[in-house]
PDB file of C-alpha atoms and ligand atoms in Angstrom:
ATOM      1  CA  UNK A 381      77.463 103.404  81.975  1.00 60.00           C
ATOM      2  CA  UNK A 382      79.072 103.781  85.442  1.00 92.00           C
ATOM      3  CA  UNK A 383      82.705 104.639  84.259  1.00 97.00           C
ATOM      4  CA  UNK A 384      82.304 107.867  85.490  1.00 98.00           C
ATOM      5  CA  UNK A 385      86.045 109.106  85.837  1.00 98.00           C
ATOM      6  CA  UNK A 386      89.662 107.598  84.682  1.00 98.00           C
ATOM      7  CA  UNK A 387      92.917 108.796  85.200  1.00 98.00           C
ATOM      8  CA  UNK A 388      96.870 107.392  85.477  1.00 98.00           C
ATOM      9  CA  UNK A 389      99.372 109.222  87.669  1.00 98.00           C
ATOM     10  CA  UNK A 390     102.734 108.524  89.241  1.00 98.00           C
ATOM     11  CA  UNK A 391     102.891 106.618  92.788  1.00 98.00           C
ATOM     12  CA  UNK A 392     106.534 107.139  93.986  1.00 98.00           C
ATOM     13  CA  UNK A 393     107.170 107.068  97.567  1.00 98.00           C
ATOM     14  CA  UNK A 394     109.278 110.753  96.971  1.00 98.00           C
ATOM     15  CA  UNK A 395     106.101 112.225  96.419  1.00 98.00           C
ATOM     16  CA  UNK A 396     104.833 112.248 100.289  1.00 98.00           C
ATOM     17  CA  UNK A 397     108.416 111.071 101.712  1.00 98.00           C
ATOM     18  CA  UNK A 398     110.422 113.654 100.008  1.00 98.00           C
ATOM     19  CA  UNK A 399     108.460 116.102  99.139  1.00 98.00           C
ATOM     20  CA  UNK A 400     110.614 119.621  98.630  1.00 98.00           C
ATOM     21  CA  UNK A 401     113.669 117.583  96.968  1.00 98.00           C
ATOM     22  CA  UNK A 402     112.271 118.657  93.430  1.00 98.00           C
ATOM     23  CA  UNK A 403     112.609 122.252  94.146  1.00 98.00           C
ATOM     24  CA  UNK A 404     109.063 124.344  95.116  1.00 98.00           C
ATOM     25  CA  UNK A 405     108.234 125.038  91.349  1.00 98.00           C
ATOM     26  CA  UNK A 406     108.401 121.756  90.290  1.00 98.00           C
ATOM     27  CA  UNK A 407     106.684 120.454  93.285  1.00 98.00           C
ATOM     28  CA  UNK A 408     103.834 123.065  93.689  1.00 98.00           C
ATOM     29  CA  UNK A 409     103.157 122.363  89.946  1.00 98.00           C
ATOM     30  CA  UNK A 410     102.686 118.807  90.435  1.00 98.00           C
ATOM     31  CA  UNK A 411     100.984 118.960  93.483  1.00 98.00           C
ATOM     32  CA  UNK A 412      98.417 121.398  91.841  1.00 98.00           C
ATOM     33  CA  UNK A 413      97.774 119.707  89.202  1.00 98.00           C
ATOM     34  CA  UNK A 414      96.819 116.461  91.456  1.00 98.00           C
ATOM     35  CA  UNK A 415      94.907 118.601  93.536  1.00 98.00           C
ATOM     36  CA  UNK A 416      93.227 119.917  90.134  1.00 98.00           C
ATOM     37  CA  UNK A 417      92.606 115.862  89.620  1.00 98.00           C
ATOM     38  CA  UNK A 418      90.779 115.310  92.829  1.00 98.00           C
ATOM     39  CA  UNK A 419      88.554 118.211  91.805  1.00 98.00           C
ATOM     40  CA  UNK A 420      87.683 116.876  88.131  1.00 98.00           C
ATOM     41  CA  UNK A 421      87.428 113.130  89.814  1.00 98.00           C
ATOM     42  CA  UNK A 422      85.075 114.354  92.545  1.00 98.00           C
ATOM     43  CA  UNK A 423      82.794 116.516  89.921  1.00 98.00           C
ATOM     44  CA  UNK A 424      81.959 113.129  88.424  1.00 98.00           C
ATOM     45  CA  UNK A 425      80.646 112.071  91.873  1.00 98.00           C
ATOM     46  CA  UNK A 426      82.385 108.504  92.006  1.00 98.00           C
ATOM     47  CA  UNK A 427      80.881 106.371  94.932  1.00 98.00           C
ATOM     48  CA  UNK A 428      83.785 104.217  94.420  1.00 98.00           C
ATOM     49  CA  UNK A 429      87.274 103.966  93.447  1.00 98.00           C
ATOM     50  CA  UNK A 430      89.191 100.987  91.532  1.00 98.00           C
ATOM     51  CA  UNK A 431      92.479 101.491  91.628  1.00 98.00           C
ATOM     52  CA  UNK A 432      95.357  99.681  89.676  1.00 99.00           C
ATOM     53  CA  UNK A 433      98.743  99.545  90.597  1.00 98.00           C
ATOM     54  CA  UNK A 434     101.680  97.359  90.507  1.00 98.00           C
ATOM     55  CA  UNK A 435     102.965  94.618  92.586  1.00 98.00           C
ATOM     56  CA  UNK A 436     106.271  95.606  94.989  1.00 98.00           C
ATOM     57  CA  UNK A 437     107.327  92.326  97.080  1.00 98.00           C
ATOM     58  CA  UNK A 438     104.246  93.563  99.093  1.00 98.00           C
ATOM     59  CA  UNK A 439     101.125  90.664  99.008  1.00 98.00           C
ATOM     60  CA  UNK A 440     103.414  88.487  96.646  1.00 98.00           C
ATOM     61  CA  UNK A 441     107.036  87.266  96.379  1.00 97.00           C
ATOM     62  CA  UNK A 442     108.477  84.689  94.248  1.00 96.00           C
ATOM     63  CA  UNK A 443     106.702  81.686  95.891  1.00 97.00           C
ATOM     64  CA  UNK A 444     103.323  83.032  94.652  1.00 97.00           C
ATOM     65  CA  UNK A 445     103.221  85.506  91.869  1.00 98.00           C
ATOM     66  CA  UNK A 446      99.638  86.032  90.150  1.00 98.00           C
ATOM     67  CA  UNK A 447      99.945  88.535  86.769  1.00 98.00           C
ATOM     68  CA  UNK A 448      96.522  90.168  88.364  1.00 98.00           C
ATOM     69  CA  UNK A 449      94.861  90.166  91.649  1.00 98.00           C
ATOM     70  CA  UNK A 450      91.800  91.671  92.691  1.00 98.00           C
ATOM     71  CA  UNK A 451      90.631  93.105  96.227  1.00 98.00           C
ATOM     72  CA  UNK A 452      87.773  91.129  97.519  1.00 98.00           C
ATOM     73  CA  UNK A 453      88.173  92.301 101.308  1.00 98.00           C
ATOM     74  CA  UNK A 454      85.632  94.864 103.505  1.00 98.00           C
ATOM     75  CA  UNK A 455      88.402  96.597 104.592  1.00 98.00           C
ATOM     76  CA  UNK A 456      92.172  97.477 103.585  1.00 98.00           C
ATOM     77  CA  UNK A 457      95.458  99.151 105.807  1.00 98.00           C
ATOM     78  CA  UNK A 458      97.924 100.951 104.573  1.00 98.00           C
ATOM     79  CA  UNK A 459     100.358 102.490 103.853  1.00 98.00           C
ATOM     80  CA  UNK A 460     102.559  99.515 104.958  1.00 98.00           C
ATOM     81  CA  UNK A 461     105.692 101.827 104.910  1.00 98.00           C
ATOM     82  CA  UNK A 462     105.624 104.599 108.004  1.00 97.00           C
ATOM     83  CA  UNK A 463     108.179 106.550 106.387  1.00 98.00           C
ATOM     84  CA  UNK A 464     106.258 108.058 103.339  1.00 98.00           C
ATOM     85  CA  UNK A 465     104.382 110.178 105.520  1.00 98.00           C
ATOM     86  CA  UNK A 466     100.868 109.233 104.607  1.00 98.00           C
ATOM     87  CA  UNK A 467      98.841 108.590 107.392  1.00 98.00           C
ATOM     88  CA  UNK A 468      98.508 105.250 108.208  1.00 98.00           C
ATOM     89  CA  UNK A 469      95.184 103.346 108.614  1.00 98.00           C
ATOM     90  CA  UNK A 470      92.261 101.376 107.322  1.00 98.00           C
ATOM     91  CA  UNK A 471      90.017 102.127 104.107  1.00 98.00           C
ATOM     92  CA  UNK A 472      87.059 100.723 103.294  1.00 98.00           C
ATOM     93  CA  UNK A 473      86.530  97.922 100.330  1.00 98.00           C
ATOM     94  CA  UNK A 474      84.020  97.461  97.871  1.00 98.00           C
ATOM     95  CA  UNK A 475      83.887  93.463  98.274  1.00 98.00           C
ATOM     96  CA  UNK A 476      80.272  93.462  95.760  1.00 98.00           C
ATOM     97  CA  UNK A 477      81.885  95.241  92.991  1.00 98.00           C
ATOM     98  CA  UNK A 478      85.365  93.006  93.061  1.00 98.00           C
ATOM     99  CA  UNK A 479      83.091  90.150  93.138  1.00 98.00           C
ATOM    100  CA  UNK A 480      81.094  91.376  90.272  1.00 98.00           C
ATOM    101  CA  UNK A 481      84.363  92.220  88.417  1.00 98.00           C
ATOM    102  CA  UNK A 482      85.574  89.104  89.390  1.00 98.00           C
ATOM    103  CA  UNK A 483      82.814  87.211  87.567  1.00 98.00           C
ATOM    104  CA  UNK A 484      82.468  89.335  84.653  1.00 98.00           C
ATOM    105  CA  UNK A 485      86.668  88.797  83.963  1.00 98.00           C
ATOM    106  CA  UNK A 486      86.290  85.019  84.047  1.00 98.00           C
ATOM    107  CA  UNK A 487      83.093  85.203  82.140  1.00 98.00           C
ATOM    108  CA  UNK A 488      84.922  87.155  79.458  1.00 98.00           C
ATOM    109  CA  UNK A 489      88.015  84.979  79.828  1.00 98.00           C
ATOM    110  CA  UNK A 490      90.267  86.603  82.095  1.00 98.00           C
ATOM    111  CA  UNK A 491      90.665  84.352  85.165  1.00 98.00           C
ATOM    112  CA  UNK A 492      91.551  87.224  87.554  1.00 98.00           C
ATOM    113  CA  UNK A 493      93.338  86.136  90.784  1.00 98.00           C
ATOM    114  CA  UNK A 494      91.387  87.283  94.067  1.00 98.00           C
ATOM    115  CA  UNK A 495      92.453  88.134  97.613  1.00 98.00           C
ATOM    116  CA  UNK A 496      90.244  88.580 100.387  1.00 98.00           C
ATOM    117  CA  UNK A 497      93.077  90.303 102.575  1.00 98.00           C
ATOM    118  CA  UNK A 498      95.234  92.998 100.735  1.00 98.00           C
ATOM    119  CA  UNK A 499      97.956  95.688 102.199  1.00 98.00           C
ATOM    120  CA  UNK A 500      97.994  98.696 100.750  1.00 98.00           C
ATOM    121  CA  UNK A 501     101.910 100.224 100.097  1.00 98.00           C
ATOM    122  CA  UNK A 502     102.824 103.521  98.207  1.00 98.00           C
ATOM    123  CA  UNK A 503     101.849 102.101  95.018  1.00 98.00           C
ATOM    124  CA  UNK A 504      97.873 103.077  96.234  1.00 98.00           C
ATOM    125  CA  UNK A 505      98.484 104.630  99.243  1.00 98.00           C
ATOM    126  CA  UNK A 506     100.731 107.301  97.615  1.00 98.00           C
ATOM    127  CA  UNK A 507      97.942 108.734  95.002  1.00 98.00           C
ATOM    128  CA  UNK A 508      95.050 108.293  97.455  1.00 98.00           C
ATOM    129  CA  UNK A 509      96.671 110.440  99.970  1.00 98.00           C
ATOM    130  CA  UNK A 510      95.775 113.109  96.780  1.00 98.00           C
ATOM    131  CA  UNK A 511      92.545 111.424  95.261  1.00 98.00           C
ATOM    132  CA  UNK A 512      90.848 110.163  98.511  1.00 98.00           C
ATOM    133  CA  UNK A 513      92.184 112.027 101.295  1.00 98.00           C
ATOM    134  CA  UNK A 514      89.757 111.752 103.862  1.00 97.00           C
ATOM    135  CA  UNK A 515      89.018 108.127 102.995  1.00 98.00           C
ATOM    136  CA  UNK A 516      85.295 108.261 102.306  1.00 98.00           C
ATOM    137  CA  UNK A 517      85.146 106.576  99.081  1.00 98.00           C
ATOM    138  CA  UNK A 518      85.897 102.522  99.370  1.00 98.00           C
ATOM    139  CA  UNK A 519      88.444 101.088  97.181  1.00 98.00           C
ATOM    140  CA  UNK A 520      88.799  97.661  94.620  1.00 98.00           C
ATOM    141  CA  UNK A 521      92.520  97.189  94.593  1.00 98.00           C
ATOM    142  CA  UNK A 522      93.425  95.478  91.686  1.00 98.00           C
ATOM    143  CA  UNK A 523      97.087  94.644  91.229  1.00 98.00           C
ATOM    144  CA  UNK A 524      99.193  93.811  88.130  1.00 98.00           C
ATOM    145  CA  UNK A 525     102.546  92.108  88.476  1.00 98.00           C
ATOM    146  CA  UNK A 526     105.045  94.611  86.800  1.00 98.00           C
ATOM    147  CA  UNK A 527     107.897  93.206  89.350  1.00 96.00           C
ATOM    148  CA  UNK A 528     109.222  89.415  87.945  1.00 97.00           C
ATOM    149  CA  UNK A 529     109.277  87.255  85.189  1.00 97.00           C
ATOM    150  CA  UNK A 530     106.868  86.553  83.363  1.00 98.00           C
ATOM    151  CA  UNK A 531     104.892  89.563  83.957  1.00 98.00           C
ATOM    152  CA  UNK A 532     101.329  90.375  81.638  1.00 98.00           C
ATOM    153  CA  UNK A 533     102.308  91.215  78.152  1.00 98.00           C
ATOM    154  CA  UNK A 534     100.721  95.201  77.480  1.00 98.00           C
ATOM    155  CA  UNK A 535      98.284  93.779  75.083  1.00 98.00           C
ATOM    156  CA  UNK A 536      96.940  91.415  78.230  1.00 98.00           C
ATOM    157  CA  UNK A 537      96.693  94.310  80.073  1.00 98.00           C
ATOM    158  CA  UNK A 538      94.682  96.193  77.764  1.00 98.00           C
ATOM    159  CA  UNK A 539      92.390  92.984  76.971  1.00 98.00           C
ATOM    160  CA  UNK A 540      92.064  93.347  80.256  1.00 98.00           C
ATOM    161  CA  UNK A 541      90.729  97.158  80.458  1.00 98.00           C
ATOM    162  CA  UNK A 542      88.460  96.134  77.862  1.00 98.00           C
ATOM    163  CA  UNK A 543      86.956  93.289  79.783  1.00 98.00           C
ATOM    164  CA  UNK A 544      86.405  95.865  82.674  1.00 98.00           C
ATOM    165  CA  UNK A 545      85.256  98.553  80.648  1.00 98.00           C
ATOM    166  CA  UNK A 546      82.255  96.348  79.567  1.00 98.00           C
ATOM    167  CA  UNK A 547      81.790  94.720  82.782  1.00 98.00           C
ATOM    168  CA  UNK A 548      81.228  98.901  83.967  1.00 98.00           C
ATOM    169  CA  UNK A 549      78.680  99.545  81.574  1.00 96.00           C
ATOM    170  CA  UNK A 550      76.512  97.314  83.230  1.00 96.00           C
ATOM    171  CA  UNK A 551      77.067  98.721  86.722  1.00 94.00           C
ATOM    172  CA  UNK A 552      74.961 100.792  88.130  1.00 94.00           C
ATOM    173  CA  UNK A 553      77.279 102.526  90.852  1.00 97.00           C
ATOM    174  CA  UNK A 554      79.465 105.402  89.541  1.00 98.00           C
ATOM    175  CA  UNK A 555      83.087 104.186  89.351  1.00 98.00           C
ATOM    176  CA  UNK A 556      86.169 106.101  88.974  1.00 98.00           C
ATOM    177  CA  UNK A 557      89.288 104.405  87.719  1.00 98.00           C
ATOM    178  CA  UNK A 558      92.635 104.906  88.804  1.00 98.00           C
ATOM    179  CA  UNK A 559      96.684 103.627  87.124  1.00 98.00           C
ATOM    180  CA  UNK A 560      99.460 104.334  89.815  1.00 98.00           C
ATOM    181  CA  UNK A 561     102.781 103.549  88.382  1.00 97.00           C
ATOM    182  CA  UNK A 562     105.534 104.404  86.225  1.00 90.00           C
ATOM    183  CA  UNK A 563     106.147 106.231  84.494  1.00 97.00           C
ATOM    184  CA  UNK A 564     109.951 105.373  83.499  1.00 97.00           C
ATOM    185  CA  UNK A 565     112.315 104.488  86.888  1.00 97.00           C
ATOM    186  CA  UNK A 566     115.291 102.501  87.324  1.00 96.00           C
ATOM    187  CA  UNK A 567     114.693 101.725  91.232  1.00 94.00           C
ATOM    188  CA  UNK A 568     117.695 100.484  93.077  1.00 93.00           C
ATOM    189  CA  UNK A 569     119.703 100.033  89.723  1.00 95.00           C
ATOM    190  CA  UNK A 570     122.894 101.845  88.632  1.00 95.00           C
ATOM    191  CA  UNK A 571     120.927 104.552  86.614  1.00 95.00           C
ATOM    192  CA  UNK A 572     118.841 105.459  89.768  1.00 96.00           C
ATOM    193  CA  UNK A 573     117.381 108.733  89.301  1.00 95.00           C
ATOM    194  CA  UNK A 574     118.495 108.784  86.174  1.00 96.00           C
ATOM    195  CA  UNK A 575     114.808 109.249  83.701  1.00 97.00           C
ATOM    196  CA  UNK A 576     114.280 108.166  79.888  1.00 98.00           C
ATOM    197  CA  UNK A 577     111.921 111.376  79.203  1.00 98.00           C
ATOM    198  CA  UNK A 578     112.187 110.693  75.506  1.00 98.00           C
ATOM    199  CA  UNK A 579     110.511 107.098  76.498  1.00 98.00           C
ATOM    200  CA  UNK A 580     107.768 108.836  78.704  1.00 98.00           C
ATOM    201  CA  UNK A 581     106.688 111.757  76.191  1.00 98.00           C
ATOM    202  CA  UNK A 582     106.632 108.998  73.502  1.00 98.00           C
ATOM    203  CA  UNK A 583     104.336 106.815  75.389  1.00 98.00           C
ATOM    204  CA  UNK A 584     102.216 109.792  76.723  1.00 98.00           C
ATOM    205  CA  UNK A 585     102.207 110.664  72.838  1.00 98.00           C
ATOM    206  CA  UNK A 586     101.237 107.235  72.282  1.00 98.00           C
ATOM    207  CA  UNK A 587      97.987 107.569  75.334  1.00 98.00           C
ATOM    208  CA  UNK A 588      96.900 111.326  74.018  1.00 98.00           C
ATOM    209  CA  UNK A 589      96.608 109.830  70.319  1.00 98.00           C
ATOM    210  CA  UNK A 590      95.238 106.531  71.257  1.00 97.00           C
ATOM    211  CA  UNK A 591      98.004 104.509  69.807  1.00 98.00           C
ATOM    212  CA  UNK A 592      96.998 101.862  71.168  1.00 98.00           C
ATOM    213  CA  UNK A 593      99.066  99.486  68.561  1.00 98.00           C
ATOM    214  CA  UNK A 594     102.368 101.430  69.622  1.00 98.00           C
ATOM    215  CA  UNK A 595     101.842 101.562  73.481  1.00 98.00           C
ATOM    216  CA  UNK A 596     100.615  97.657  73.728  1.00 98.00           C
ATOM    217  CA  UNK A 597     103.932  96.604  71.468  1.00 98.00           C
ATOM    218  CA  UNK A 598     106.264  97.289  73.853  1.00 98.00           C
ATOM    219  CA  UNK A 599     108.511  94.297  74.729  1.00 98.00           C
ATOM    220  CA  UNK A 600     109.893  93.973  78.552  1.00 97.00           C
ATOM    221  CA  UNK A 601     113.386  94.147  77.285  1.00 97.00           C
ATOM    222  CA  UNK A 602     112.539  97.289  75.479  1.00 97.00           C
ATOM    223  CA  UNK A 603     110.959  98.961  78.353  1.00 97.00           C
ATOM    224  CA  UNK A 604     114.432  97.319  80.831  1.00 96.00           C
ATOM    225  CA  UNK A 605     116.193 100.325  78.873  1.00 97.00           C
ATOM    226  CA  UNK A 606     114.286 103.117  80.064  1.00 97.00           C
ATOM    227  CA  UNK A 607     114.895 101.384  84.196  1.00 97.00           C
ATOM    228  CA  UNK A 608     112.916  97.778  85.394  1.00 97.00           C
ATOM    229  CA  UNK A 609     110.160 100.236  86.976  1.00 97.00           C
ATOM    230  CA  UNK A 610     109.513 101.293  83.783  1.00 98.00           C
ATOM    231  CA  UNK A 611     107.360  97.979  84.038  1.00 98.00           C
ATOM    232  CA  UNK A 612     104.456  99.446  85.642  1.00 98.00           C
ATOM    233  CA  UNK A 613     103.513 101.204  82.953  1.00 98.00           C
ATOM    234  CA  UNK A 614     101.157  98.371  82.384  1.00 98.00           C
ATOM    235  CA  UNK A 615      99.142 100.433  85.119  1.00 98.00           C
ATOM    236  CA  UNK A 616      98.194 102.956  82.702  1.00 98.00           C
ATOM    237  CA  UNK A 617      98.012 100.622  79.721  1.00 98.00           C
ATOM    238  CA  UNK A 618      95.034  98.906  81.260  1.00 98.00           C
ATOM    239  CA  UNK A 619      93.147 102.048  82.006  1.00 98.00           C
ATOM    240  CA  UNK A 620      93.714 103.092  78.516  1.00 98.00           C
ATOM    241  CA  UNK A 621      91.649  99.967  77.792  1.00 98.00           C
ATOM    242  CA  UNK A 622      88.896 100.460  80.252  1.00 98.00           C
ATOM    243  CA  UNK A 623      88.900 104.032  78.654  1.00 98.00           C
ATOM    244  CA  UNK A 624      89.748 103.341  75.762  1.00 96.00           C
ATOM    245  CA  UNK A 625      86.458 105.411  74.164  1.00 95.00           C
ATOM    246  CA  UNK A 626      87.454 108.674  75.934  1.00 97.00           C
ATOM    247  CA  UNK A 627      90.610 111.242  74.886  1.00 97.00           C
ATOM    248  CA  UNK A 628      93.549 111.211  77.156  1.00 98.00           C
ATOM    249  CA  UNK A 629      94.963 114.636  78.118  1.00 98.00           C
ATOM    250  CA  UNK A 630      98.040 115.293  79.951  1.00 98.00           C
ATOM    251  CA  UNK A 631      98.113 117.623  83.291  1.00 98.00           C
ATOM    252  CA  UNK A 632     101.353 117.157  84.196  1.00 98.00           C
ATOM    253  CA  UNK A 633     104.941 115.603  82.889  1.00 98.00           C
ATOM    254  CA  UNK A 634     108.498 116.149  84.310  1.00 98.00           C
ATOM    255  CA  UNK A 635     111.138 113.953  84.681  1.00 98.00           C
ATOM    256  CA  UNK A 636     112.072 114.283  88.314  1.00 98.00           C
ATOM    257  CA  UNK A 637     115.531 112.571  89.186  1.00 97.00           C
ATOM    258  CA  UNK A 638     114.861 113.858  93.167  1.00 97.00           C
ATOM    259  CA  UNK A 639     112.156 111.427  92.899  1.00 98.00           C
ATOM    260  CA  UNK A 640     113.531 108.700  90.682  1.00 97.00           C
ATOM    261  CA  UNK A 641     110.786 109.251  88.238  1.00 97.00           C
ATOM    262  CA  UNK A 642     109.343 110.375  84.845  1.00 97.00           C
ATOM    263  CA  UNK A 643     105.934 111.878  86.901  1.00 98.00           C
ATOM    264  CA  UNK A 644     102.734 111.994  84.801  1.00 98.00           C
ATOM    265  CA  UNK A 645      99.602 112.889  85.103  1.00 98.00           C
ATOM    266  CA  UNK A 646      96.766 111.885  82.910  1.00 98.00           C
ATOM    267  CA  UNK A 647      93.210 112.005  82.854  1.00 98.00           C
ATOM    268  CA  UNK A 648      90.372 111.039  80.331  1.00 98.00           C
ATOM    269  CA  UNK A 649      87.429 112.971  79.316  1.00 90.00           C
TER     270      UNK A 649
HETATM  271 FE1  LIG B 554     105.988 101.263  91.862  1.00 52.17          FE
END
């Protein structure tokens, strides 16, 4: 069993870019509790990190839109935006493991896309800045199209977590597993800034009690009400698949308008 650590948490750029606008309290909480994160992520020892997040016009646009991509390359830059004020530069790759993941998703059925050059934007760059901060641990960058129609249905996504939660158990490095997305956000919309906390403690009800019937029946027109970046909640819906043995607990939820987000963070044990 190499799944040695798995968490979700929020990627907004507001995080690094902005990073007073909540007010202190609500800021020093949730940069705590990240920080707390790191710790319980690095206690498990991980020799590598795969991280999920969501697509943002940043590999793919409309002429080519896979529902799932996988990093194959050595090595990875980012962040692609200067102005979130995370450092930017290059991160190492785990090419063997995305290759073995690679096989093991077709094998199982899932005919992963692959790319063997990948930039990194806020969606990773954002929580790594937090969960790999010196860049020592390499990366498998595997991103889900949340962005355009059609995207993955939730209950692909979770197929999918189960797929790579088996394919783990037969790996022998230790792997810790990150979701970067959501929670709900209505980017660039009327009802910027504007949160659907009922939506978010609902679905973070739906994680801690491993609903998993409720949180993979969500329609994309039900999820369009809470704000379209309400979409990458599919982030954390495949993690609850590779995870899907462990209990979810919460470390952090606020809706944070200065940010545009509902901002979670969740970790199994
Ligand atoms: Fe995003």
């Amino acid at each position: 069993m190499s799944l040695v650590f798995a968490c979700a948490v929020s990627h907004t750029p507001g995080i690094r870019a902005w990073p007073d606008a909540p007010g202190a309290k609500i800021k020093n909480n949730f940069y705590t509790e990240f920080e707390n994160l790191y710790k319980k992520m690095m206690a498990a020892h991980p020799e590598v990190l795969v991280i999920i997040s969501s697509e943002h016009f940043t590999n793919f646009f409309l002429d080519c839109m896979p529902a799932f991509t996988i990093g194959m390359a050595d090595q990875y830059f980012g962040p692609i935006e200067q102005w979130i004020n995370v450092e930017q530069g290059n991160i190492s790759g785990d090419p063997n493991l995305a290759k073995y993941l690679l096989h093991s998703s077709y094998s199982a059925g899932i005919e992963l896309a692959y790319a063997h050059e990948m930039k990194l934007d806020h969606g990773i760059m954002i929580p790594l800045s937090f969960l790999n901060p010196k860049r020592k641990l390499p990366i498998v960058p595997l991103i889900i199209n949340a962005m355009t129609y059609p995207m993955p249905s939730q209950k692909r996504c979770y197929e999918l977590g189960g797929v790579l939660s088996k394919a783990l158990e037969k790996e022998n490095k230790r792997v810790a597993v990150i979701a970067a997305g959501g929670l709900s956000h209505a980017p660039g919309e009327p009802t910027h800034g504007i949160i659907d906390e009922k939506f978010d403690r609902d679905f973070l009800h739906q994680l801690t009690t491993n609903d998993s019937s409720t949180f993979t029946s969500y329609t994309d027109q039900q999820l369009e009400t809470s704000g379209l970046g309400t979409h990458e909640i599919r982030t954390w819906v495949t993690v609850a698949g590779i995870a899907k043995k462990l209990k979810a607990k919460i470390l952090f939820y606020e809706p944070i308008s200065a940010w545009a987000t509902g901002c979670g963070i969740l970790y199994y044990e």
